[in-house]
Coordinates of C-alpha atoms in Angstrom, one line a residue:
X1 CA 4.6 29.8 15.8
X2 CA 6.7 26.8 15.8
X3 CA 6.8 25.1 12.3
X4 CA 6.1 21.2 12.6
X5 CA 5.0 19.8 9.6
X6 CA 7.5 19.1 6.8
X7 CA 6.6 17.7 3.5
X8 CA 6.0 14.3 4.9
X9 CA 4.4 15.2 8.3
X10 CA 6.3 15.6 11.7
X11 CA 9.6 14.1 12.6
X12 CA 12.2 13.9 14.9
X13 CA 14.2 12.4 17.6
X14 CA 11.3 10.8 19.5
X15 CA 11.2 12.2 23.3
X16 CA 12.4 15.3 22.1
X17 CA 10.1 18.2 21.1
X18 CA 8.1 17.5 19.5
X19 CA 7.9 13.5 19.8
X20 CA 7.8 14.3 23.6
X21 CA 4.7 13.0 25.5
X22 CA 2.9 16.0 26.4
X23 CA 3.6 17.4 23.0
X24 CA 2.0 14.2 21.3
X25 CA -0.8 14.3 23.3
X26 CA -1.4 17.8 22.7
X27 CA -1.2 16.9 18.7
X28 CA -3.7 14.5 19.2
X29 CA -6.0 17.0 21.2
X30 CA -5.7 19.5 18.7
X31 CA -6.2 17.0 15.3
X32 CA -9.1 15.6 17.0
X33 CA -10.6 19.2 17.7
X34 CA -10.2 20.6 14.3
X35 CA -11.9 18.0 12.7
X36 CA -15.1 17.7 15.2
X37 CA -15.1 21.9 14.2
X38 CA -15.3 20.7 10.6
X39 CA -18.2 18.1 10.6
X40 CA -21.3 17.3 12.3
X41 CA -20.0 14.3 14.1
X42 CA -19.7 14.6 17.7
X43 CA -17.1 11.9 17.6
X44 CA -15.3 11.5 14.2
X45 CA -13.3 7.8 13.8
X46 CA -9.4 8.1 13.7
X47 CA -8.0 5.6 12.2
X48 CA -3.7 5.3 13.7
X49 CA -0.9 2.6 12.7
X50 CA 2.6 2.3 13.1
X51 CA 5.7 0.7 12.3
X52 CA 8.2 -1.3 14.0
X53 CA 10.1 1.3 16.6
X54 CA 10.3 0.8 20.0
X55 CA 8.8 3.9 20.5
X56 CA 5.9 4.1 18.5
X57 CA 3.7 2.5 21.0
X58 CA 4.4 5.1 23.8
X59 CA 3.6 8.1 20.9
X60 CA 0.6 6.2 19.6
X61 CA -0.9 6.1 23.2
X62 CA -0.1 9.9 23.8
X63 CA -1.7 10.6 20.7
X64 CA -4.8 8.4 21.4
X65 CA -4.8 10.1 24.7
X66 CA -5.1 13.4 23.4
X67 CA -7.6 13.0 20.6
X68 CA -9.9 10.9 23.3
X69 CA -10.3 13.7 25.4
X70 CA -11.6 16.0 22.2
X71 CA -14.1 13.4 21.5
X72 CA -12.7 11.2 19.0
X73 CA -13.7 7.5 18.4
X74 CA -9.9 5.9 17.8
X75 CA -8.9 2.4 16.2
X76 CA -5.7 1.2 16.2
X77 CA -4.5 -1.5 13.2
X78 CA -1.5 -1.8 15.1
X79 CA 2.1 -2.4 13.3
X80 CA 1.0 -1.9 9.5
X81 CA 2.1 0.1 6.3
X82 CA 1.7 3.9 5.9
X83 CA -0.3 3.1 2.7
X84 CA -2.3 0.5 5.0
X85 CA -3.4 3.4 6.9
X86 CA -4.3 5.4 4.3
X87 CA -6.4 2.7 2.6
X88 CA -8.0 2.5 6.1
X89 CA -8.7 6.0 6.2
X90 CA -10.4 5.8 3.1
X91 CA -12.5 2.6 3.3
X92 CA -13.6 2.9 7.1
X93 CA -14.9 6.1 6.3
X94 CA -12.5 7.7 9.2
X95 CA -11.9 11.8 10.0
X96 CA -8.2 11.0 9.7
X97 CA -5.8 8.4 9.6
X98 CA -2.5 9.0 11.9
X99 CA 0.8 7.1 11.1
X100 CA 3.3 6.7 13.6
X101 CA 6.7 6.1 11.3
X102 CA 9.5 8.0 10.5
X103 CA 9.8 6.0 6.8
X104 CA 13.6 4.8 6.8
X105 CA 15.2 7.1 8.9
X106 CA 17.0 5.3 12.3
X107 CA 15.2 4.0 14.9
X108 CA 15.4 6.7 17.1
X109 CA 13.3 8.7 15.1
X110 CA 10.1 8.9 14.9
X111 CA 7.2 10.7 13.1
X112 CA 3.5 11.5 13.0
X113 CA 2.4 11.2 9.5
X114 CA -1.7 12.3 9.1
X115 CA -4.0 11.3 6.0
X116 CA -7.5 12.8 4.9
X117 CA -10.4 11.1 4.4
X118 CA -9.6 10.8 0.4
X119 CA -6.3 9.0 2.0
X120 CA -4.1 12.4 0.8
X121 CA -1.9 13.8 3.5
X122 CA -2.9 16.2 5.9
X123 CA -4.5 19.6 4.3
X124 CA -1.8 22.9 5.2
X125 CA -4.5 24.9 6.8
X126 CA -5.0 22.0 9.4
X127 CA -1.5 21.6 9.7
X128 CA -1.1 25.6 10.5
X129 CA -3.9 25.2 13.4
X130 CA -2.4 22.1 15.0
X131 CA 0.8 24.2 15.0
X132 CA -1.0 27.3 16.2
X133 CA -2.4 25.1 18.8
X134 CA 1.0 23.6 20.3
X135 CA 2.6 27.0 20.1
X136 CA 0.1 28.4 22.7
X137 CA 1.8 28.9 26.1
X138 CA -1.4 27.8 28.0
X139 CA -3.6 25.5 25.6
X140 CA -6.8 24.0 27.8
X141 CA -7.0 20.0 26.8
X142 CA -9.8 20.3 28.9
X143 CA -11.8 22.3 26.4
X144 CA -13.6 19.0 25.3
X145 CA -17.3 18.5 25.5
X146 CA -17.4 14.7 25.3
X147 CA -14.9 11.8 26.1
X148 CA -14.4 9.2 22.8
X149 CA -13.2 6.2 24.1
X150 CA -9.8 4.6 22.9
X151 CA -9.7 0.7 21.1
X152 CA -6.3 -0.5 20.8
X153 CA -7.2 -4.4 21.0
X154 CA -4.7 -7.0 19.1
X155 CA -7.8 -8.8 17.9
X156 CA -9.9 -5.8 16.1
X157 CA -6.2 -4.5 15.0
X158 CA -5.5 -7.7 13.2
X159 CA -8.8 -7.4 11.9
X160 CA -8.2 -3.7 10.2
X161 CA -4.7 -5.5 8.6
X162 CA -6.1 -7.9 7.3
X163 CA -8.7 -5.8 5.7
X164 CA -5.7 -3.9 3.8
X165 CA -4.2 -7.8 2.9
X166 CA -6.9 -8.8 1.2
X167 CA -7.2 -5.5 -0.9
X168 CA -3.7 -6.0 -2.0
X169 CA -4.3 -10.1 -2.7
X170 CA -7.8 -9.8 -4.3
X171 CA -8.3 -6.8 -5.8
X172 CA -4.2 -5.4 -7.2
X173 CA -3.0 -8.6 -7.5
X174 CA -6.4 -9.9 -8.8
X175 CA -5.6 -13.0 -11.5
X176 CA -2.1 -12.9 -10.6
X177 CA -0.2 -15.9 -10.4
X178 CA 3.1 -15.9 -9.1
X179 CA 3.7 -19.8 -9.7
X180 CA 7.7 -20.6 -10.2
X181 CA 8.8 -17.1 -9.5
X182 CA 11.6 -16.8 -6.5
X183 CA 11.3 -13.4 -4.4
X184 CA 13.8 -12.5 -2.1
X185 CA 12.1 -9.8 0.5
X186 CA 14.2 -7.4 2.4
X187 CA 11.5 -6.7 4.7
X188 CA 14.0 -3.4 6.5
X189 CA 12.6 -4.7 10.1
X190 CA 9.9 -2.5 9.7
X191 CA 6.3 -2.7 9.0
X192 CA 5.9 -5.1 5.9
X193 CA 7.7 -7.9 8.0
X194 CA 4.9 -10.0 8.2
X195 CA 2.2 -8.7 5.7
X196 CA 4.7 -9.0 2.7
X197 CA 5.9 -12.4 3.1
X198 CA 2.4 -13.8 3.7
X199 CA 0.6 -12.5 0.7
X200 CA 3.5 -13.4 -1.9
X201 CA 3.6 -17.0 -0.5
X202 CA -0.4 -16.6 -1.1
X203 CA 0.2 -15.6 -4.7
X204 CA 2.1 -18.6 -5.1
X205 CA 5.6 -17.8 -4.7
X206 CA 8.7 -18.9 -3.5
X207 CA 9.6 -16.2 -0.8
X208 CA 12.9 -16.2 0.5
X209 CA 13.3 -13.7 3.5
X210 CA 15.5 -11.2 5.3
X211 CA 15.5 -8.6 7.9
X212 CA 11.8 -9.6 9.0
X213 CA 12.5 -10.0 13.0
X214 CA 12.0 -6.2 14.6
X215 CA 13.2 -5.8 17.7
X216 CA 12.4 -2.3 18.0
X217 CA 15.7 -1.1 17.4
X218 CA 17.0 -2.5 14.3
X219 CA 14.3 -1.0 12.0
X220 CA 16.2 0.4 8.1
X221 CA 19.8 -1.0 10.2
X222 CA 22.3 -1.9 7.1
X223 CA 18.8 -3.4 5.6
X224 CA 16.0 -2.0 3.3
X225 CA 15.4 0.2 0.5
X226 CA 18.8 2.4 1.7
X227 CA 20.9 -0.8 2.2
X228 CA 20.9 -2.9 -1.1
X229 CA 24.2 -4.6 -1.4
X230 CA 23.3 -7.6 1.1
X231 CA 19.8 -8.3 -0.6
X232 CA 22.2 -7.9 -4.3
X233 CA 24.1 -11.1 -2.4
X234 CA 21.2 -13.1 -1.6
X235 CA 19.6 -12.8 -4.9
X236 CA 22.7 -14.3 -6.4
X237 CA 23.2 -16.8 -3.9
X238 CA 19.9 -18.3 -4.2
X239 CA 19.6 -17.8 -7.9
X240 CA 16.5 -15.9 -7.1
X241 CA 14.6 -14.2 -10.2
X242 CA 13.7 -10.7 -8.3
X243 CA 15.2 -9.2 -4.9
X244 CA 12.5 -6.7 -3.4
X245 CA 13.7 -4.1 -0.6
X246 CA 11.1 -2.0 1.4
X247 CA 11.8 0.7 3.5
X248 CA 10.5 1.1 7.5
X249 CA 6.8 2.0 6.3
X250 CA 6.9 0.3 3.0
X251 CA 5.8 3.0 1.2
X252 CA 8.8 2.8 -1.4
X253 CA 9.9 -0.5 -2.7
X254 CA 13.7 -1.0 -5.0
X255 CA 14.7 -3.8 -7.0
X256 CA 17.2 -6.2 -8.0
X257 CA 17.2 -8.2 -10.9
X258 CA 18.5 -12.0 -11.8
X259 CA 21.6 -10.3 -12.3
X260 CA 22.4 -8.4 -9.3
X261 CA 21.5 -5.2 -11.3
X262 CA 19.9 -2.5 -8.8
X263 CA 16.5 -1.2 -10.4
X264 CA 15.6 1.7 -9.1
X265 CA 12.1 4.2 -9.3
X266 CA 13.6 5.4 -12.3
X267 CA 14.0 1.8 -13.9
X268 CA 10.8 0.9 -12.6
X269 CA 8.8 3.6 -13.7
X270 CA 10.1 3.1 -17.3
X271 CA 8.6 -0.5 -17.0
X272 CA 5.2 0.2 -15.8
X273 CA 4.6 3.0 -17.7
X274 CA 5.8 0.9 -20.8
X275 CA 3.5 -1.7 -19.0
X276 CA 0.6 0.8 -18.9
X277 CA 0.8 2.4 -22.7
X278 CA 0.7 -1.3 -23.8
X279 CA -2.8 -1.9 -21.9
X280 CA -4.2 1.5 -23.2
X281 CA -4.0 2.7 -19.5
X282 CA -1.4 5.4 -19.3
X283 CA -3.5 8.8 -19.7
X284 CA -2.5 11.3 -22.1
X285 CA 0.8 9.8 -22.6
X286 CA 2.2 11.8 -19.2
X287 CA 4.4 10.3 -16.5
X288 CA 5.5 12.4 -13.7
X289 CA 8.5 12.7 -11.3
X290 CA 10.9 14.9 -9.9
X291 CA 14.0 17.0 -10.7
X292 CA 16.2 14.3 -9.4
X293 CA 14.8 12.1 -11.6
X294 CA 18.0 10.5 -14.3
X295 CA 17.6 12.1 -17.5
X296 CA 17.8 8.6 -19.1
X297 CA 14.3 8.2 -18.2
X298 CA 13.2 11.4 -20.0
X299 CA 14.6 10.1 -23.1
X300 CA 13.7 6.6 -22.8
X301 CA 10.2 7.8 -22.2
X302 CA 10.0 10.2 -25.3
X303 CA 11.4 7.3 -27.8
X304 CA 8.0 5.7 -26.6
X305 CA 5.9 8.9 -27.3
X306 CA 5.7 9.6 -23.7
X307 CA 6.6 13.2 -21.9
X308 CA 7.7 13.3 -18.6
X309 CA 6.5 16.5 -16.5
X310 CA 9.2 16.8 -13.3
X311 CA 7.9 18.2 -10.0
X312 CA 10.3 19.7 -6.1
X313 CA 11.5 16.7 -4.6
X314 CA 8.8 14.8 -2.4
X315 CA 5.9 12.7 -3.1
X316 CA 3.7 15.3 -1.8
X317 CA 4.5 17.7 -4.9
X318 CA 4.5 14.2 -7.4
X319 CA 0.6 13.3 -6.2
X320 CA -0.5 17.4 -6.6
X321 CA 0.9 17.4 -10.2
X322 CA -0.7 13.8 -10.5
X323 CA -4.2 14.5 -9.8
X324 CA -4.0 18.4 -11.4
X325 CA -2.9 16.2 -14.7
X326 CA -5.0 12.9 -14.5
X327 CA -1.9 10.6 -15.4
X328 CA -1.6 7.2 -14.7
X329 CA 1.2 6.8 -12.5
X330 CA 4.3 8.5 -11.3
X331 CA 6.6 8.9 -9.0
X332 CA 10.4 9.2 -7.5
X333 CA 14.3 8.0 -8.1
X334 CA 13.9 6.4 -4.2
X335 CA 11.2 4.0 -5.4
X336 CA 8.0 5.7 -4.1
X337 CA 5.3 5.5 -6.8
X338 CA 1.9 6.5 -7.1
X339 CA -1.2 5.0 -8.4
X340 CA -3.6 8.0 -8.0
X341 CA -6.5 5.8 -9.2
X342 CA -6.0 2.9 -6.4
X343 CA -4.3 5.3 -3.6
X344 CA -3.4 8.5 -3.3
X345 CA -0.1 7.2 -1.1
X346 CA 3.1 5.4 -2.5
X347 CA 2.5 1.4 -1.7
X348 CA 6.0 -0.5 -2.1
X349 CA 4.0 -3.9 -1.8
X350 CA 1.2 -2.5 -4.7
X351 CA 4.4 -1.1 -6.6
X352 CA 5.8 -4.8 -6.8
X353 CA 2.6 -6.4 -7.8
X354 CA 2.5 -4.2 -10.5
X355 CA 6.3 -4.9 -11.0
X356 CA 5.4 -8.9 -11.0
X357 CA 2.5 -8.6 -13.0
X358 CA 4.5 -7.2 -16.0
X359 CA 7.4 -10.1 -15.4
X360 CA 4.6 -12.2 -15.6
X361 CA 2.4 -10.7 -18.6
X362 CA 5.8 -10.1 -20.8
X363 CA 7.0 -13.7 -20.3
X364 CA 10.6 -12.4 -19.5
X365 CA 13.4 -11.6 -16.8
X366 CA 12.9 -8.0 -15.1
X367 CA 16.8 -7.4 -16.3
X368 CA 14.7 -7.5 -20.2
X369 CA 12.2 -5.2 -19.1
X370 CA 14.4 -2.4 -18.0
X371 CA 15.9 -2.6 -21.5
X372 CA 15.7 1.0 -23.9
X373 CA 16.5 2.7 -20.4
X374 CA 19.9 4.2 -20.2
X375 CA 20.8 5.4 -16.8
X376 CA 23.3 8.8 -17.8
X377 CA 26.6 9.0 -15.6
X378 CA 25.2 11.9 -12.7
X379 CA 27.2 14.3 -10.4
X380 CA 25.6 16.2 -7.1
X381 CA 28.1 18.5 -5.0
X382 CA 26.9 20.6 -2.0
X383 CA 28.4 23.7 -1.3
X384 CA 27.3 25.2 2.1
X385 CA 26.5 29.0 1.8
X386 CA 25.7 31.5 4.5
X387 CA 22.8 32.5 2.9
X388 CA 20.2 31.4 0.1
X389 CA 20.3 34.2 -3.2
X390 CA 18.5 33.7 -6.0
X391 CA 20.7 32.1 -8.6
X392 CA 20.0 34.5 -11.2
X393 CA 21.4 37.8 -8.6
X394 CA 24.7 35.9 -8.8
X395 CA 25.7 37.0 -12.0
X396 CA 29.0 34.8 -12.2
X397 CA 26.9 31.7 -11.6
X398 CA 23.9 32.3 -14.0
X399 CA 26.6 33.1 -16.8
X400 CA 28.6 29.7 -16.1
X401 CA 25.0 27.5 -15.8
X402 CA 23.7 29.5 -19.0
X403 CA 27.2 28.0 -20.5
X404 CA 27.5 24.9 -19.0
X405 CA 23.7 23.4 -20.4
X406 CA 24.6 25.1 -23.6
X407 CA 27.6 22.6 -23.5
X408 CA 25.6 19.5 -22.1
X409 CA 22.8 19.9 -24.8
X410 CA 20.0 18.0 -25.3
X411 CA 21.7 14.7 -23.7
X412 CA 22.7 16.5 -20.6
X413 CA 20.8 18.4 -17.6
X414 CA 21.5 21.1 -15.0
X415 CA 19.8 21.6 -12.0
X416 CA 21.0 24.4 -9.4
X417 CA 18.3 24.4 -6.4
X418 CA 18.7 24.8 -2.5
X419 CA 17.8 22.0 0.4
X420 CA 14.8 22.6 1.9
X421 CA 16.5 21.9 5.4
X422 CA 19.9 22.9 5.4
X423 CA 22.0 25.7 4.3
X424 CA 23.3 23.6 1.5
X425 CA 23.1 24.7 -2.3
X426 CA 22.7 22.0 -4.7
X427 CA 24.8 21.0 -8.0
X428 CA 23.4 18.4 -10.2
X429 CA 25.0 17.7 -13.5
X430 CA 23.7 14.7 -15.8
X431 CA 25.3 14.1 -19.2
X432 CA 27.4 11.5 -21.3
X433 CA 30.6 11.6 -19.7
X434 CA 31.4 11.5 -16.3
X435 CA 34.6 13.1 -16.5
X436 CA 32.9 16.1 -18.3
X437 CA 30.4 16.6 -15.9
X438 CA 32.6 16.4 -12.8
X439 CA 34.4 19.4 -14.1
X440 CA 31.5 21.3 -14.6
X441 CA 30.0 20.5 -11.3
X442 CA 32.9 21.7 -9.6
X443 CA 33.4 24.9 -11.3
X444 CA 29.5 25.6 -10.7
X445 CA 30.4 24.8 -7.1
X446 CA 33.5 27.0 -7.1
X447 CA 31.5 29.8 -8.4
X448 CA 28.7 29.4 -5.7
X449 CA 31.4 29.1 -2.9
X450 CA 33.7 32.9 -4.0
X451 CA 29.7 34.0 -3.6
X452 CA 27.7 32.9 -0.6
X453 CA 29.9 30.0 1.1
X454 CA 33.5 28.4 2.5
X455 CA 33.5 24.7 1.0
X456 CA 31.7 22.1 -1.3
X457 CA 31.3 18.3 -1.3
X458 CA 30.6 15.7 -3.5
X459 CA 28.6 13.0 -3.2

């Protein structure tokens, strides 16, 4: 059975399996199935956005297509957020929400992204079936007992945006006032091109604006959350107080501050949990994030009284340890946080509001508030291996990591893991001198390589 779903859905090369037509249409077919099996409704509501990629219309209607003929009512909010969808998903009381994105990967890519009712992504035994069901050499799209009809009109799908907008304007960003402030949006091409702009200027602010004309093809091109170094310009040119840079789906939002200074998800999780503990909101004193999280933030966070509990890499893993917990916030390094108790998907526009909102309540520049966090010099070499052992059966390795965090102490961090998609081990080393930490890296990468593989890189 082919494997589709990764930790963030389906993606690809679109027109290639399986972002080919028929494939799409068959995912649709089978979504749309699965969840008529699992209620009483003869024709549960799907709920499907997308961002700014010349092929996301095309895999939208092949989608719609194939969850029609299984019966399913379908609305389409056209070009909006992945966290739009999700707070569609939730509010409309829809089966499912579908995104059509591949986040801030090129534009050639593509994705189909699918959220539950609660607005949490897709469950794994629904993911297994859909597989199940595209793997079948003869699956019979006819199978369905009723037709749902498809509505993909501009007018209802402006309606279902705005809907999201004016949860953003009136309920997060309720008493806000962004009066004097000066924002500089890196909108990436994608899908907060034209909701972003328009609910700052709402709030009051002066919004200066880039990269918010898509053409289709120049979605996360040299712009965006991956891309910084142009917005770090503009800031400074137009003496701007904050530079703001989303990603294709605006689901992640990064910072620059007065200064030029790039403020990442560690910086800004350091802030709003400060932010939080102040307002008596941060529960049980618990922030969570990942292993690639800067051990500057682990310290910076316990000088406050506040531990930080580190998940795998991927949001997915971040919102399970989240809601198994009850904290307040957390998050990753790329700038995707989560609010669990307003949505169970990173927002980039909801994580600037919040972002704004303690610029505004403090009285001072974001370059201030990022203050007490010490971002520790960091190292990550891969080393390709023909194979994936246990670190602990390599006996050479476990003795040189055992020695090498004995070395870095409490100040310093090891982290030996494997990517989930290629034959690539991982080296991280964080500590308090760069030059110390390079060496180590590359003997633990030396080590690996006489064991499972020919050559390491750093980067």
């Amino acid at each position: 059975m082919a494997k589709l779903f990764g930790t963030d859905g389906i993606r690809g090369k679109a027109g290639v399996f399986p972002l080919d037509p028929p494939t799409v249409e068959l995912i649709g077919w089978s979504l749309a199935r699965h969840l008529r099996a699992g209620t009483d409704e003869p024709d549960p509501l799907i709920v499907i956005g997308r961002d700014t990629r010349e092929s996301g219309e095309w895999i939208e209607r092949a989608l719609l297509r194939g969850a029609a003929r299984a019966g399913a009512r379908c609305e389409s909010a056209g070009v909006i957020t992945t966290p739009g969808i999700a707070f569609l998903t939730r509010t409309l009381g829809s089966a499912a929400g579908v995104v059509i994105s591949a986040s801030h990967n090129p534009y050639d890519d593509n994705g189909i992204k699918v959220f539950e009712p609660s607005g949490r992504k897709l469950n794994e035994s629904l993911e297994r079936r859909i597989e199940a069901d595209v793997s079948s050499e003869t699956p019979d799209l006819t199978m369905a007992e009723a037709t749902g009809e498809v509505t993909v009109d501009e007018p209802h799908a402006a309606e279902l945006r705005e809907r999201y907008s004016r949860y953003l304007l009136e309920e997060v960003a309720g008493g806000l006032t962004l009066a004097g402030l000066s924002l500089v949006l890196d909108c990436a091409n994608g899908a907060a091109s034209d909701i972003a702009p328009e609910l700052f200027r709402q709030l009051d602010a002066h919004v200066i604006t880039m990269n918010n004309l898509p053409d289709g093809k120049n979605i996360n091109r040299d712009c965006g959350s991956l891309h910084l170094e142009s917005l770090r310009r503009r800031v400074l040119e137009e003496g701007a107080h904050v530079g703001v840079a989303f990603d294709g789906d605006a689901d992640r939002a990064l910072f620059v501050d007065r200064s030029g200074n790039f403020v990442d998800g560690d910086a800004t999780l350091w802030i709003l949990a400060k932010q939080l503990q102040t307002a008596g909101l941060l529960n049980d004193q618990i922030v969570v994030a990942t292993v690639m999280s800067n051990i500057g933030l682990e310290l910076a966070l316990s000088s406050r009284g506040i531990k930080l509990l580190r998940t795998d890499v991927g949001d997915k893993y971040v919102l399970d340890e989240l809601i198994k917990t009850g904290a307040s916030i957390g998050g990753e390094q790329s700038g995707h946080i989560i609010f669990p108790k307003l949505s169970l998907a990173g927002d980039g526009i909801m994580t600037t509001l919040y972002l704004l909102r303690a610029l505004q309540d403090s009285q001072k520049e974001l370059e201030e508030l990022t203050s007490g966090f010490q971002r520790y010099p960091q190292i990550l070499v891969n080393v390709r291996v023909r194979e994936k052992r246990d670190f602990s059966e390599l006996p050479a390795v476990a003795r040189l990591a055992s020695e090498t965090q004995e070395k870095l102490g409490a100040k310093g961090r090891l982290l030996l893991r494997y990517s989930g998609t290629e034959s690539l081990a991982r080296v991280m080393i964080e500590g308090e001198s760069q030059t110390e930490i390079d060496g180590y890296a590359r003997r633990l990468a030396d080590a690996i390589t006489a064991e499972l593989g020919p050559s390491h890189e750093a980067v």
